[in-house]
mmCIF file of C-alpha atoms and ligand atoms in Angstrom:
data_model
loop_
_atom_site.group_PDB
_atom_site.id
_atom_site.type_symbol
_atom_site.label_atom_id
_atom_site.label_comp_id
_atom_site.label_asym_id
_atom_site.label_seq_id
_atom_site.Cartn_x
_atom_site.Cartn_y
_atom_site.Cartn_z
ATOM 1 C CA UNK R 1281 2.802 -5.546 14.274
ATOM 2 C CA UNK R 1282 3.291 -8.253 11.670
ATOM 3 C CA UNK R 1283 -0.371 -8.102 10.755
ATOM 4 C CA UNK R 1284 -0.119 -4.373 10.450
ATOM 5 C CA UNK R 1285 2.764 -4.561 8.003
ATOM 6 C CA UNK R 1286 0.884 -7.287 6.148
ATOM 7 C CA UNK R 1287 -2.045 -4.973 5.717
ATOM 8 C CA UNK R 1288 0.207 -2.267 4.355
ATOM 9 C CA UNK R 1289 1.833 -4.672 1.942
ATOM 10 C CA UNK R 1290 -1.570 -5.593 0.590
ATOM 11 C CA UNK R 1291 -1.676 -2.138 -0.830
ATOM 12 C CA UNK R 1292 1.223 -2.850 -3.127
ATOM 13 C CA UNK R 1293 -0.255 -6.103 -4.331
ATOM 14 C CA UNK R 1294 -2.778 -4.498 -6.662
ATOM 15 C CA UNK R 1295 -3.055 -5.139 -10.375
ATOM 16 C CA UNK R 1296 0.229 -3.779 -11.631
ATOM 17 C CA UNK R 1297 -0.767 -3.452 -15.268
ATOM 18 C CA UNK R 1298 -3.695 -1.139 -14.641
ATOM 19 C CA UNK R 1299 -3.747 2.614 -15.136
ATOM 20 C CA UNK R 1300 -5.471 3.204 -11.815
ATOM 21 C CA UNK R 1301 -4.464 6.150 -9.674
ATOM 22 C CA UNK R 1302 -5.042 5.917 -5.954
ATOM 23 C CA UNK R 1303 -5.376 8.031 -2.850
ATOM 24 C CA UNK R 1304 -5.019 5.979 0.318
ATOM 25 C CA UNK R 1305 -4.961 6.658 4.012
ATOM 26 C CA UNK R 1306 -3.932 4.333 6.818
ATOM 27 C CA UNK R 1307 -4.798 5.076 10.417
ATOM 28 C CA UNK R 1308 -3.299 2.836 13.067
ATOM 29 C CA UNK R 1309 -4.030 2.944 16.770
ATOM 30 C CA UNK R 1310 -2.173 0.569 19.043
ATOM 31 C CA UNK R 1311 -1.905 -0.236 22.683
ATOM 32 C CA UNK R 1312 0.774 -2.184 24.484
ATOM 33 C CA UNK R 1313 3.482 -1.498 21.882
ATOM 34 C CA UNK R 1314 6.028 0.631 23.747
ATOM 35 C CA UNK R 1315 8.269 1.400 20.766
ATOM 36 C CA UNK R 1316 5.481 2.273 18.345
ATOM 37 C CA UNK R 1317 3.404 5.480 18.500
ATOM 38 C CA UNK R 1318 -0.117 4.850 19.743
ATOM 39 C CA UNK R 1319 -1.671 6.670 16.783
ATOM 40 C CA UNK R 1320 -0.232 6.961 13.271
ATOM 41 C CA UNK R 1321 -1.699 8.393 10.086
ATOM 42 C CA UNK R 1322 -0.120 7.812 6.675
ATOM 43 C CA UNK R 1323 -1.428 9.229 3.383
ATOM 44 C CA UNK R 1324 -0.314 8.124 -0.071
ATOM 45 C CA UNK R 1325 -0.930 9.104 -3.675
ATOM 46 C CA UNK R 1326 -0.172 6.379 -6.217
ATOM 47 C CA UNK R 1327 1.704 4.527 -3.499
ATOM 48 C CA UNK R 1328 3.873 7.569 -2.678
ATOM 49 C CA UNK R 1329 3.622 8.864 0.850
ATOM 50 C CA UNK R 1330 2.735 12.545 0.958
ATOM 51 C CA UNK R 1331 1.645 13.148 4.563
ATOM 52 C CA UNK R 1332 2.369 11.770 8.026
ATOM 53 C CA UNK R 1333 1.001 12.340 11.479
ATOM 54 C CA UNK R 1334 1.364 10.547 14.793
ATOM 55 C CA UNK R 1335 0.537 11.095 18.435
ATOM 56 C CA UNK R 1336 4.018 12.497 19.060
ATOM 57 C CA UNK R 1337 4.152 15.061 16.254
ATOM 58 C CA UNK R 1338 0.466 16.017 16.818
ATOM 59 C CA UNK R 1339 0.444 17.732 13.469
ATOM 60 C CA UNK R 1340 0.460 16.754 9.821
ATOM 61 C CA UNK R 1341 3.962 16.545 8.346
ATOM 62 C CA UNK R 1342 4.389 16.976 4.582
ATOM 63 C CA UNK R 1343 6.522 14.279 2.970
ATOM 64 C CA UNK R 1344 6.726 15.585 -0.595
ATOM 65 C CA UNK R 1345 8.089 18.922 -1.768
ATOM 66 C CA UNK R 1346 5.094 19.446 -4.068
ATOM 67 C CA UNK R 1347 2.795 19.374 -1.037
ATOM 68 C CA UNK R 1348 4.210 22.795 -0.091
ATOM 69 C CA UNK R 1349 2.438 24.273 -3.084
ATOM 70 C CA UNK R 1350 -0.845 22.623 -2.045
ATOM 71 C CA UNK R 1351 -0.516 24.422 1.304
ATOM 72 C CA UNK R 1352 0.350 27.753 -0.301
ATOM 73 C CA UNK R 1353 -2.776 27.562 -2.460
ATOM 74 C CA UNK R 1354 -4.987 26.284 0.371
ATOM 75 C CA UNK R 1355 -3.717 27.956 3.547
ATOM 76 C CA UNK R 1356 -6.158 26.261 5.936
ATOM 77 C CA UNK R 1357 -5.342 22.756 4.641
ATOM 78 C CA UNK R 1358 -3.016 21.949 7.537
ATOM 79 C CA UNK R 1359 -5.314 23.359 10.161
ATOM 80 C CA UNK R 1360 -8.276 21.349 8.830
ATOM 81 C CA UNK R 1361 -6.185 18.231 8.593
ATOM 82 C CA UNK R 1362 -4.743 18.650 12.074
ATOM 83 C CA UNK R 1363 -8.226 19.080 13.527
ATOM 84 C CA UNK R 1364 -9.551 15.956 11.845
ATOM 85 C CA UNK R 1365 -6.489 13.979 12.798
ATOM 86 C CA UNK R 1366 -6.774 14.959 16.430
ATOM 87 C CA UNK R 1367 -10.476 14.014 16.474
ATOM 88 C CA UNK R 1368 -9.646 10.665 14.885
ATOM 89 C CA UNK R 1369 -6.892 10.038 17.381
ATOM 90 C CA UNK R 1370 -9.360 10.378 20.252
ATOM 91 C CA UNK R 1371 -11.951 8.175 18.520
ATOM 92 C CA UNK R 1372 -9.349 5.515 17.735
ATOM 93 C CA UNK R 1373 -8.085 5.439 21.313
ATOM 94 C CA UNK R 1374 -11.641 5.109 22.612
ATOM 95 C CA UNK R 1375 -12.348 2.370 20.087
ATOM 96 C CA UNK R 1376 -9.336 0.311 21.012
ATOM 97 C CA UNK R 1377 -10.505 0.391 24.639
ATOM 98 C CA UNK R 1378 -14.039 -0.608 23.596
ATOM 99 C CA UNK R 1379 -12.784 -3.455 21.420
ATOM 100 C CA UNK R 1380 -10.457 -4.824 24.080
ATOM 101 C CA UNK R 1381 -13.496 -5.137 26.325
ATOM 102 C CA UNK R 1382 -15.659 -6.590 23.585
ATOM 103 C CA UNK R 1383 -13.026 -9.233 22.767
ATOM 104 C CA UNK R 1384 -12.507 -9.926 26.495
ATOM 105 C CA UNK R 1385 -8.871 -8.873 26.397
ATOM 106 C CA UNK R 1386 -6.999 -7.467 29.363
ATOM 107 C CA UNK R 1387 -3.401 -6.743 28.450
ATOM 108 C CA UNK R 1388 -1.142 -7.484 25.505
ATOM 109 C CA UNK R 1389 -0.557 -5.641 22.253
ATOM 110 C CA UNK R 1390 -3.580 -4.630 20.199
ATOM 111 C CA UNK R 1391 -3.944 -2.812 16.907
ATOM 112 C CA UNK R 1392 -6.992 -1.081 15.451
ATOM 113 C CA UNK R 1393 -6.659 0.123 11.877
ATOM 114 C CA UNK R 1394 -8.561 1.924 9.207
ATOM 115 C CA UNK R 1395 -7.653 1.822 5.539
ATOM 116 C CA UNK R 1396 -9.647 4.058 3.244
ATOM 117 C CA UNK R 1397 -9.316 5.780 -0.069
ATOM 118 C CA UNK R 1398 -10.357 5.956 -3.655
ATOM 119 C CA UNK R 1399 -9.173 5.043 -7.113
ATOM 120 C CA UNK R 1400 -9.513 6.756 -10.443
ATOM 121 C CA UNK R 1401 -8.903 5.192 -13.828
ATOM 122 C CA UNK R 1402 -7.483 7.954 -16.018
ATOM 123 C CA UNK R 1403 -8.462 6.085 -19.184
ATOM 124 C CA UNK R 1404 -12.138 5.274 -18.665
ATOM 125 C CA UNK R 1405 -12.777 7.758 -15.843
ATOM 126 C CA UNK R 1406 -14.275 5.139 -13.507
ATOM 127 C CA UNK R 1407 -13.801 5.572 -9.767
ATOM 128 C CA UNK R 1408 -14.128 3.454 -6.663
ATOM 129 C CA UNK R 1409 -13.855 4.020 -2.932
ATOM 130 C CA UNK R 1410 -13.474 1.891 0.184
ATOM 131 C CA UNK R 1411 -13.341 2.132 3.952
ATOM 132 C CA UNK R 1412 -12.104 -0.914 5.884
ATOM 133 C CA UNK R 1413 -11.444 -1.340 9.577
ATOM 134 C CA UNK R 1414 -9.347 -4.077 11.136
ATOM 135 C CA UNK R 1415 -8.661 -5.242 14.648
ATOM 136 C CA UNK R 1416 -5.561 -7.242 15.585
ATOM 137 C CA UNK R 1417 -4.858 -7.937 11.939
ATOM 138 C CA UNK R 1418 -8.321 -9.319 11.120
ATOM 139 C CA UNK R 1419 -11.091 -7.617 9.164
ATOM 140 C CA UNK R 1420 -13.474 -5.939 11.580
ATOM 141 C CA UNK R 1421 -15.990 -3.890 9.618
ATOM 142 C CA UNK R 1422 -16.192 -2.330 6.179
ATOM 143 C CA UNK R 1423 -18.367 0.061 4.258
ATOM 144 C CA UNK R 1424 -20.488 -1.198 1.370
ATOM 145 C CA UNK R 1425 -20.555 1.958 -0.734
ATOM 146 C CA UNK R 1426 -23.165 0.629 -3.153
ATOM 147 C CA UNK R 1427 -25.784 -0.138 -0.529
ATOM 148 C CA UNK R 1428 -24.464 2.330 2.051
ATOM 149 C CA UNK R 1429 -24.407 -0.249 4.819
ATOM 150 C CA UNK R 1430 -21.646 -1.561 7.029
ATOM 151 C CA UNK R 1431 -20.574 -5.192 6.663
ATOM 152 C CA UNK R 1432 -19.536 -7.047 9.803
ATOM 153 C CA UNK R 1433 -17.548 -10.227 9.072
ATOM 154 C CA UNK R 1434 -17.081 -10.983 12.786
ATOM 155 C CA UNK R 1435 -19.640 -11.351 15.563
ATOM 156 C CA UNK R 1436 -17.927 -8.676 17.679
ATOM 157 C CA UNK R 1437 -18.618 -6.067 14.986
ATOM 158 C CA UNK R 1438 -22.378 -6.601 14.785
ATOM 159 C CA UNK R 1439 -23.072 -4.038 17.516
ATOM 160 C CA UNK R 1440 -20.894 -1.541 15.666
ATOM 161 C CA UNK R 1441 -22.640 -2.285 12.376
ATOM 162 C CA UNK R 1442 -26.098 -1.643 13.886
ATOM 163 C CA UNK R 1443 -24.913 1.588 15.415
ATOM 164 C CA UNK R 1444 -23.190 2.902 12.284
ATOM 165 C CA UNK R 1445 -25.991 1.816 9.915
ATOM 166 C CA UNK R 1446 -28.383 4.067 11.824
ATOM 167 C CA UNK R 1447 -26.180 7.102 11.393
ATOM 168 C CA UNK R 1448 -27.698 8.132 8.048
ATOM 169 C CA UNK R 1449 -26.252 11.625 8.035
ATOM 170 C CA UNK R 1450 -22.711 10.398 8.597
ATOM 171 C CA UNK R 1451 -23.127 7.719 5.944
ATOM 172 C CA UNK R 1452 -24.347 10.232 3.378
ATOM 173 C CA UNK R 1453 -21.326 12.372 4.111
ATOM 174 C CA UNK R 1454 -19.125 9.306 3.657
ATOM 175 C CA UNK R 1455 -20.713 8.509 0.333
ATOM 176 C CA UNK R 1456 -20.088 12.046 -0.866
ATOM 177 C CA UNK R 1457 -16.491 11.829 0.277
ATOM 178 C CA UNK R 1458 -15.692 8.516 -1.434
ATOM 179 C CA UNK R 1459 -17.513 9.214 -4.687
ATOM 180 C CA UNK R 1460 -16.667 12.885 -5.118
ATOM 181 C CA UNK R 1461 -14.324 14.652 -2.706
ATOM 182 C CA UNK R 1462 -11.731 11.892 -2.456
ATOM 183 C CA UNK R 1463 -11.485 11.647 -6.254
ATOM 184 C CA UNK R 1464 -11.211 15.437 -6.556
ATOM 185 C CA UNK R 1465 -8.356 15.422 -4.028
ATOM 186 C CA UNK R 1466 -6.661 12.575 -5.861
ATOM 187 C CA UNK R 1467 -6.743 14.516 -9.144
ATOM 188 C CA UNK R 1468 -5.528 17.619 -7.362
ATOM 189 C CA UNK R 1469 -2.548 15.822 -5.794
ATOM 190 C CA UNK R 1470 -1.726 14.200 -9.126
ATOM 191 C CA UNK R 1471 -1.610 17.567 -10.800
ATOM 192 C CA UNK R 1472 0.462 19.270 -8.063
ATOM 193 C CA UNK R 1473 2.861 16.339 -7.961
ATOM 194 C CA UNK R 1474 2.911 15.788 -11.700
ATOM 195 C CA UNK R 1475 6.672 16.034 -12.214
ATOM 196 C CA UNK R 1476 7.287 13.502 -9.438
ATOM 197 C CA UNK R 1477 4.225 11.280 -9.591
ATOM 198 C CA UNK R 1478 3.950 11.044 -13.330
ATOM 199 C CA UNK R 1479 7.633 10.439 -14.055
ATOM 200 C CA UNK R 1480 9.077 7.172 -15.336
ATOM 201 C CA UNK R 1481 12.236 5.647 -13.880
ATOM 202 C CA UNK R 1482 13.736 2.702 -15.628
ATOM 203 C CA UNK R 1483 14.266 -0.512 -13.627
ATOM 204 C CA UNK R 1484 17.649 -2.161 -13.161
ATOM 205 C CA UNK R 1485 17.153 -5.872 -13.675
ATOM 206 C CA UNK R 1486 19.348 -8.606 -12.173
ATOM 207 C CA UNK R 1487 19.152 -12.363 -11.984
ATOM 208 C CA UNK R 1488 20.041 -13.635 -8.527
ATOM 209 C CA UNK R 1489 20.405 -17.065 -6.962
ATOM 210 C CA UNK R 1490 21.075 -17.787 -3.326
ATOM 211 C CA UNK R 1491 22.379 -21.349 -3.699
ATOM 212 C CA UNK R 1492 22.765 -23.756 -6.629
ATOM 213 C CA UNK R 1493 19.445 -25.406 -5.710
ATOM 214 C CA UNK R 1494 17.472 -22.179 -5.086
ATOM 215 C CA UNK R 1495 15.069 -20.621 -7.559
ATOM 216 C CA UNK R 1496 16.536 -17.978 -9.863
ATOM 217 C CA UNK R 1497 15.158 -14.592 -8.906
ATOM 218 C CA UNK R 1498 14.436 -11.935 -11.479
ATOM 219 C CA UNK R 1499 14.876 -8.755 -9.462
ATOM 220 C CA UNK R 1500 13.836 -5.375 -10.809
ATOM 221 C CA UNK R 1501 14.577 -2.318 -8.716
ATOM 222 C CA UNK R 1502 14.754 1.458 -8.935
ATOM 223 C CA UNK R 1503 11.640 1.794 -11.050
ATOM 224 C CA UNK R 1504 8.788 4.255 -10.881
ATOM 225 C CA UNK R 1505 5.808 4.114 -10.872
ATOM 226 C CA UNK R 1506 4.970 0.890 -9.040
ATOM 227 C CA UNK R 1507 2.772 -0.443 -11.863
ATOM 228 C CA UNK R 1508 5.265 -2.864 -13.301
ATOM 229 C CA UNK R 1509 4.750 -6.275 -14.880
ATOM 230 C CA UNK R 1510 7.534 -8.835 -14.406
ATOM 231 C CA UNK R 1511 7.221 -12.373 -15.696
ATOM 232 C CA UNK R 1512 9.222 -15.345 -16.982
ATOM 233 C CA UNK R 1513 8.904 -16.683 -20.529
ATOM 234 C CA UNK R 1514 9.859 -20.063 -21.996
ATOM 235 C CA UNK R 1515 10.080 -20.259 -25.795
ATOM 236 C CA UNK R 1516 8.317 -16.902 -25.895
ATOM 237 C CA UNK R 1517 5.351 -18.089 -23.797
ATOM 238 C CA UNK R 1518 4.536 -16.521 -20.440
ATOM 239 C CA UNK R 1519 4.953 -19.027 -17.606
ATOM 240 C CA UNK R 1520 2.455 -19.358 -14.786
ATOM 241 C CA UNK R 1521 3.789 -22.541 -13.190
ATOM 242 C CA UNK R 1522 7.266 -22.775 -11.610
ATOM 243 C CA UNK R 1523 6.923 -19.043 -10.924
ATOM 244 C CA UNK R 1524 6.443 -17.233 -7.644
ATOM 245 C CA UNK R 1525 5.434 -13.621 -8.364
ATOM 246 C CA UNK R 1526 6.540 -11.304 -5.585
ATOM 247 C CA UNK R 1527 4.947 -8.161 -4.259
ATOM 248 C CA UNK R 1528 6.044 -4.725 -5.358
ATOM 249 C CA UNK R 1529 7.831 -3.126 -2.398
ATOM 250 C CA UNK R 1530 8.914 0.464 -1.802
ATOM 251 C CA UNK R 1531 12.589 1.455 -1.713
ATOM 252 C CA UNK R 1532 13.719 4.294 0.546
ATOM 253 C CA UNK R 1533 14.439 6.623 -2.371
ATOM 254 C CA UNK R 1534 10.865 6.675 -3.659
ATOM 255 C CA UNK R 1535 11.389 3.964 -6.256
ATOM 256 C CA UNK R 1536 10.094 0.395 -6.105
ATOM 257 C CA UNK R 1537 11.387 -3.145 -6.387
ATOM 258 C CA UNK R 1538 9.960 -6.568 -7.087
ATOM 259 C CA UNK R 1539 11.301 -10.124 -7.288
ATOM 260 C CA UNK R 1540 9.825 -12.956 -9.322
ATOM 261 C CA UNK R 1541 11.219 -16.441 -8.603
ATOM 262 C CA UNK R 1542 11.623 -19.165 -11.206
ATOM 263 C CA UNK R 1543 11.880 -22.725 -9.906
ATOM 264 C CA UNK R 1544 14.351 -24.612 -12.096
ATOM 265 C CA UNK R 1545 14.488 -27.823 -10.045
ATOM 266 C CA UNK R 1546 13.040 -29.927 -12.846
ATOM 267 C CA UNK R 1547 14.773 -28.094 -15.713
ATOM 268 C CA UNK R 1548 18.052 -29.496 -17.116
ATOM 269 C CA UNK R 1549 20.671 -26.796 -17.588
ATOM 270 C CA UNK R 1550 20.764 -27.292 -21.393
ATOM 271 C CA UNK R 1551 17.163 -25.980 -21.452
ATOM 272 C CA UNK R 1552 17.938 -22.759 -19.579
ATOM 273 C CA UNK R 1553 18.496 -20.897 -22.841
ATOM 274 C CA UNK R 1554 14.760 -21.168 -23.534
ATOM 275 C CA UNK R 1555 13.948 -18.945 -20.555
ATOM 276 C CA UNK R 1556 13.978 -15.176 -20.177
ATOM 277 C CA UNK R 1557 12.695 -12.674 -17.661
ATOM 278 C CA UNK R 1558 10.629 -9.808 -19.037
ATOM 279 C CA UNK R 1559 10.032 -6.487 -17.296
ATOM 280 C CA UNK R 1560 7.361 -4.131 -18.627
ATOM 281 C CA UNK R 1561 6.778 -0.573 -17.488
ATOM 282 C CA UNK R 1562 4.532 1.937 -19.193
ATOM 283 C CA UNK R 1563 6.522 4.374 -21.308
ATOM 284 C CA UNK R 1564 9.656 2.259 -21.815
ATOM 285 C CA UNK R 1565 10.533 -0.672 -24.047
ATOM 286 C CA UNK R 1566 10.275 -4.146 -22.512
ATOM 287 C CA UNK R 1567 13.485 -5.281 -20.827
ATOM 288 C CA UNK R 1568 14.262 -8.899 -21.571
ATOM 289 C CA UNK R 1569 17.010 -10.784 -19.707
ATOM 290 C CA UNK R 1570 17.942 -14.286 -20.899
ATOM 291 C CA UNK R 1571 18.501 -16.992 -18.294
ATOM 292 C CA UNK R 1572 22.229 -17.170 -18.957
ATOM 293 C CA UNK R 1573 24.224 -18.677 -16.054
ATOM 294 C CA UNK R 1574 26.936 -16.083 -16.732
ATOM 295 C CA UNK R 1575 24.473 -13.288 -15.908
ATOM 296 C CA UNK R 1576 23.301 -14.723 -12.587
ATOM 297 C CA UNK R 1577 24.677 -13.057 -9.482
ATOM 298 C CA UNK R 1578 25.121 -15.587 -6.718
ATOM 299 C CA UNK R 1579 26.038 -15.794 -3.059
ATOM 300 C CA UNK R 1580 28.552 -18.570 -3.551
ATOM 301 C CA UNK R 1581 31.075 -16.738 -5.651
ATOM 302 C CA UNK R 1582 30.534 -18.506 -8.985
ATOM 303 C CA UNK R 1583 30.337 -15.351 -11.079
ATOM 304 C CA UNK R 1584 32.673 -13.205 -9.043
ATOM 305 C CA UNK R 1585 29.973 -10.645 -8.348
ATOM 306 C CA UNK R 1586 29.906 -12.158 -4.879
ATOM 307 C CA UNK R 1587 27.333 -11.400 -2.273
ATOM 308 C CA UNK R 1588 26.464 -7.867 -3.218
ATOM 309 C CA UNK R 1589 23.511 -9.064 -5.278
ATOM 310 C CA UNK R 1590 22.108 -10.523 -2.094
ATOM 311 C CA UNK R 1591 22.464 -7.203 -0.366
ATOM 312 C CA UNK R 1592 20.576 -5.316 -3.002
ATOM 313 C CA UNK R 1593 17.943 -8.000 -3.004
ATOM 314 C CA UNK R 1594 17.109 -7.500 0.666
ATOM 315 C CA UNK R 1595 13.766 -5.814 0.879
ATOM 316 C CA UNK R 1596 13.803 -2.596 2.810
ATOM 317 C CA UNK R 1597 11.701 -2.413 5.948
ATOM 318 C CA UNK R 1598 8.555 -0.397 5.581
ATOM 319 C CA UNK R 1599 8.508 2.834 7.442
ATOM 320 C CA UNK R 1600 5.191 3.768 8.839
ATOM 321 C CA UNK R 1601 4.749 7.435 8.512
ATOM 322 C CA UNK R 1602 2.265 10.137 7.494
ATOM 323 C CA UNK R 1603 -1.278 11.529 6.673
ATOM 324 C CA UNK R 1604 -4.409 13.577 6.930
ATOM 325 C CA UNK R 1605 -8.020 12.617 7.396
ATOM 326 C CA UNK R 1606 -10.635 14.084 5.157
ATOM 327 C CA UNK R 1607 -13.775 11.928 5.342
ATOM 328 C CA UNK R 1608 -14.399 13.123 8.889
ATOM 329 C CA UNK R 1609 -13.807 11.636 12.274
ATOM 330 C CA UNK R 1610 -14.876 7.970 12.401
ATOM 331 C CA UNK R 1611 -17.625 6.790 14.716
ATOM 332 C CA UNK R 1612 -17.268 4.960 17.984
ATOM 333 C CA UNK R 1613 -17.519 1.187 17.834
HETATM 334 C C1 NAG I 2184 2.637 8.489 21.772
HETATM 335 O O1 NAG I 2184 2.478 7.102 21.997
HETATM 336 C C2 NAG I 2184 3.527 6.441 22.661
HETATM 337 C C3 NAG I 2184 3.075 5.027 22.913
HETATM 338 O O2 NAG I 2184 3.293 4.211 21.834
HETATM 339 C C4 NAG I 2184 3.845 7.095 23.995
HETATM 340 O O3 NAG I 2184 5.008 6.489 24.537
HETATM 341 C C5 NAG I 2184 4.066 8.573 23.790
HETATM 342 O O4 NAG I 2184 4.214 9.191 25.051
HETATM 343 C C6 NAG I 2184 2.863 9.203 23.076
HETATM 344 N N1 NAG I 2184 3.140 10.618 22.863
HETATM 345 C C7 NAG I 2184 2.353 11.575 23.283
HETATM 346 C C8 NAG I 2184 2.828 12.983 23.023
HETATM 347 O O5 NAG I 2184 1.294 11.345 23.862
HETATM 348 C C1 NAG I 2185 10.416 -26.555 -7.186
HETATM 349 O O1 NAG I 2185 9.743 -27.526 -7.945
HETATM 350 C C2 NAG I 2185 9.878 -28.853 -7.424
HETATM 351 C C3 NAG I 2185 9.141 -29.793 -8.358
HETATM 352 O O2 NAG I 2185 9.539 -29.603 -9.674
HETATM 353 C C4 NAG I 2185 9.304 -28.922 -6.038
HETATM 354 O O3 NAG I 2185 9.503 -30.206 -5.482
HETATM 355 C C5 NAG I 2185 9.973 -27.895 -5.149
HETATM 356 O O4 NAG I 2185 9.351 -27.846 -3.885
HETATM 357 C C6 NAG I 2185 9.886 -26.501 -5.782
HETATM 358 N N1 NAG I 2185 10.673 -25.568 -4.969
HETATM 359 C C7 NAG I 2185 10.172 -24.420 -4.551
HETATM 360 C C8 NAG I 2185 11.115 -23.549 -3.781
HETATM 361 O O5 NAG I 2185 9.029 -24.091 -4.776
#
């Protein structure tokens, strides 16, 4: 479960300054996790979830209002997606059984995941695609799109690699999906969801500190899109040491947050005035916040703001939800 969330978080760790758009799907099959559905599909455009499916709903659920228009214009979209999802569910369940045997596992909790999608750079027009499978939080097998072969980083995947490499027809179909269809869908979703996906929401920036000896956290929240750049400067120079850059995380309201820690252990307080936190988001002016002790919200009541800064700073748990499979039903391991 932890590994699974880790894999999802990876998605938000991409280069935040780029102008890349992305379409991503996450399929997760699990066994031995009683409170988690045994098959879950989540689909996202630019990090925003637009579809969900799991073994309980047994149908694709739309998570964005603009998806309704996609359906109106393409009436068999849901039916096609449901069919593919159901086929994938069966394949994933079979695969988890196969892999348990191959790894000599009897009981316990096991997770088999696929993460696939494509990216499109709206400035230079370049695209990229990927298809990665994982088992119990470790890489299992992935597609090399350039050479159209499967790469097996673990011994247990070699059998699967041989089998999938031989399936030329399926691999050609995959190549077409990742280089053409996936990118076409991405552009289509971006245009349907334009008013939501291509909006800009300004971050609220706070400086937070848990205890007098903790790092000072520059916390930006409520921004959209997720491609933000947050860094600390000293005397106008960007700092790379003393700094712990956090991951961009989703909020429940469709905006994002990120925290970047500054370690001030070796900095005398009279030098604090040389520091500032800078937040950059495309389409707005840079937001600069000086490291002024009076602006820092703390948990020990120094500034009177009290603990509420800590509350806002808590990262929200990720909710696994949503998606629809378009590259076709994956093969058996
Ligand atoms: C979905 O999976 C869960 C196991 O995580 C199971 O309890 C539930 O019965 C499944 N639902 C259906 C409709 O099969
Ligand atoms: C902060 O930096 C000091 C050295 O200047 C180091 O000993 C300490 O571990 C660092 N603290 C954190 C939380 O990284």
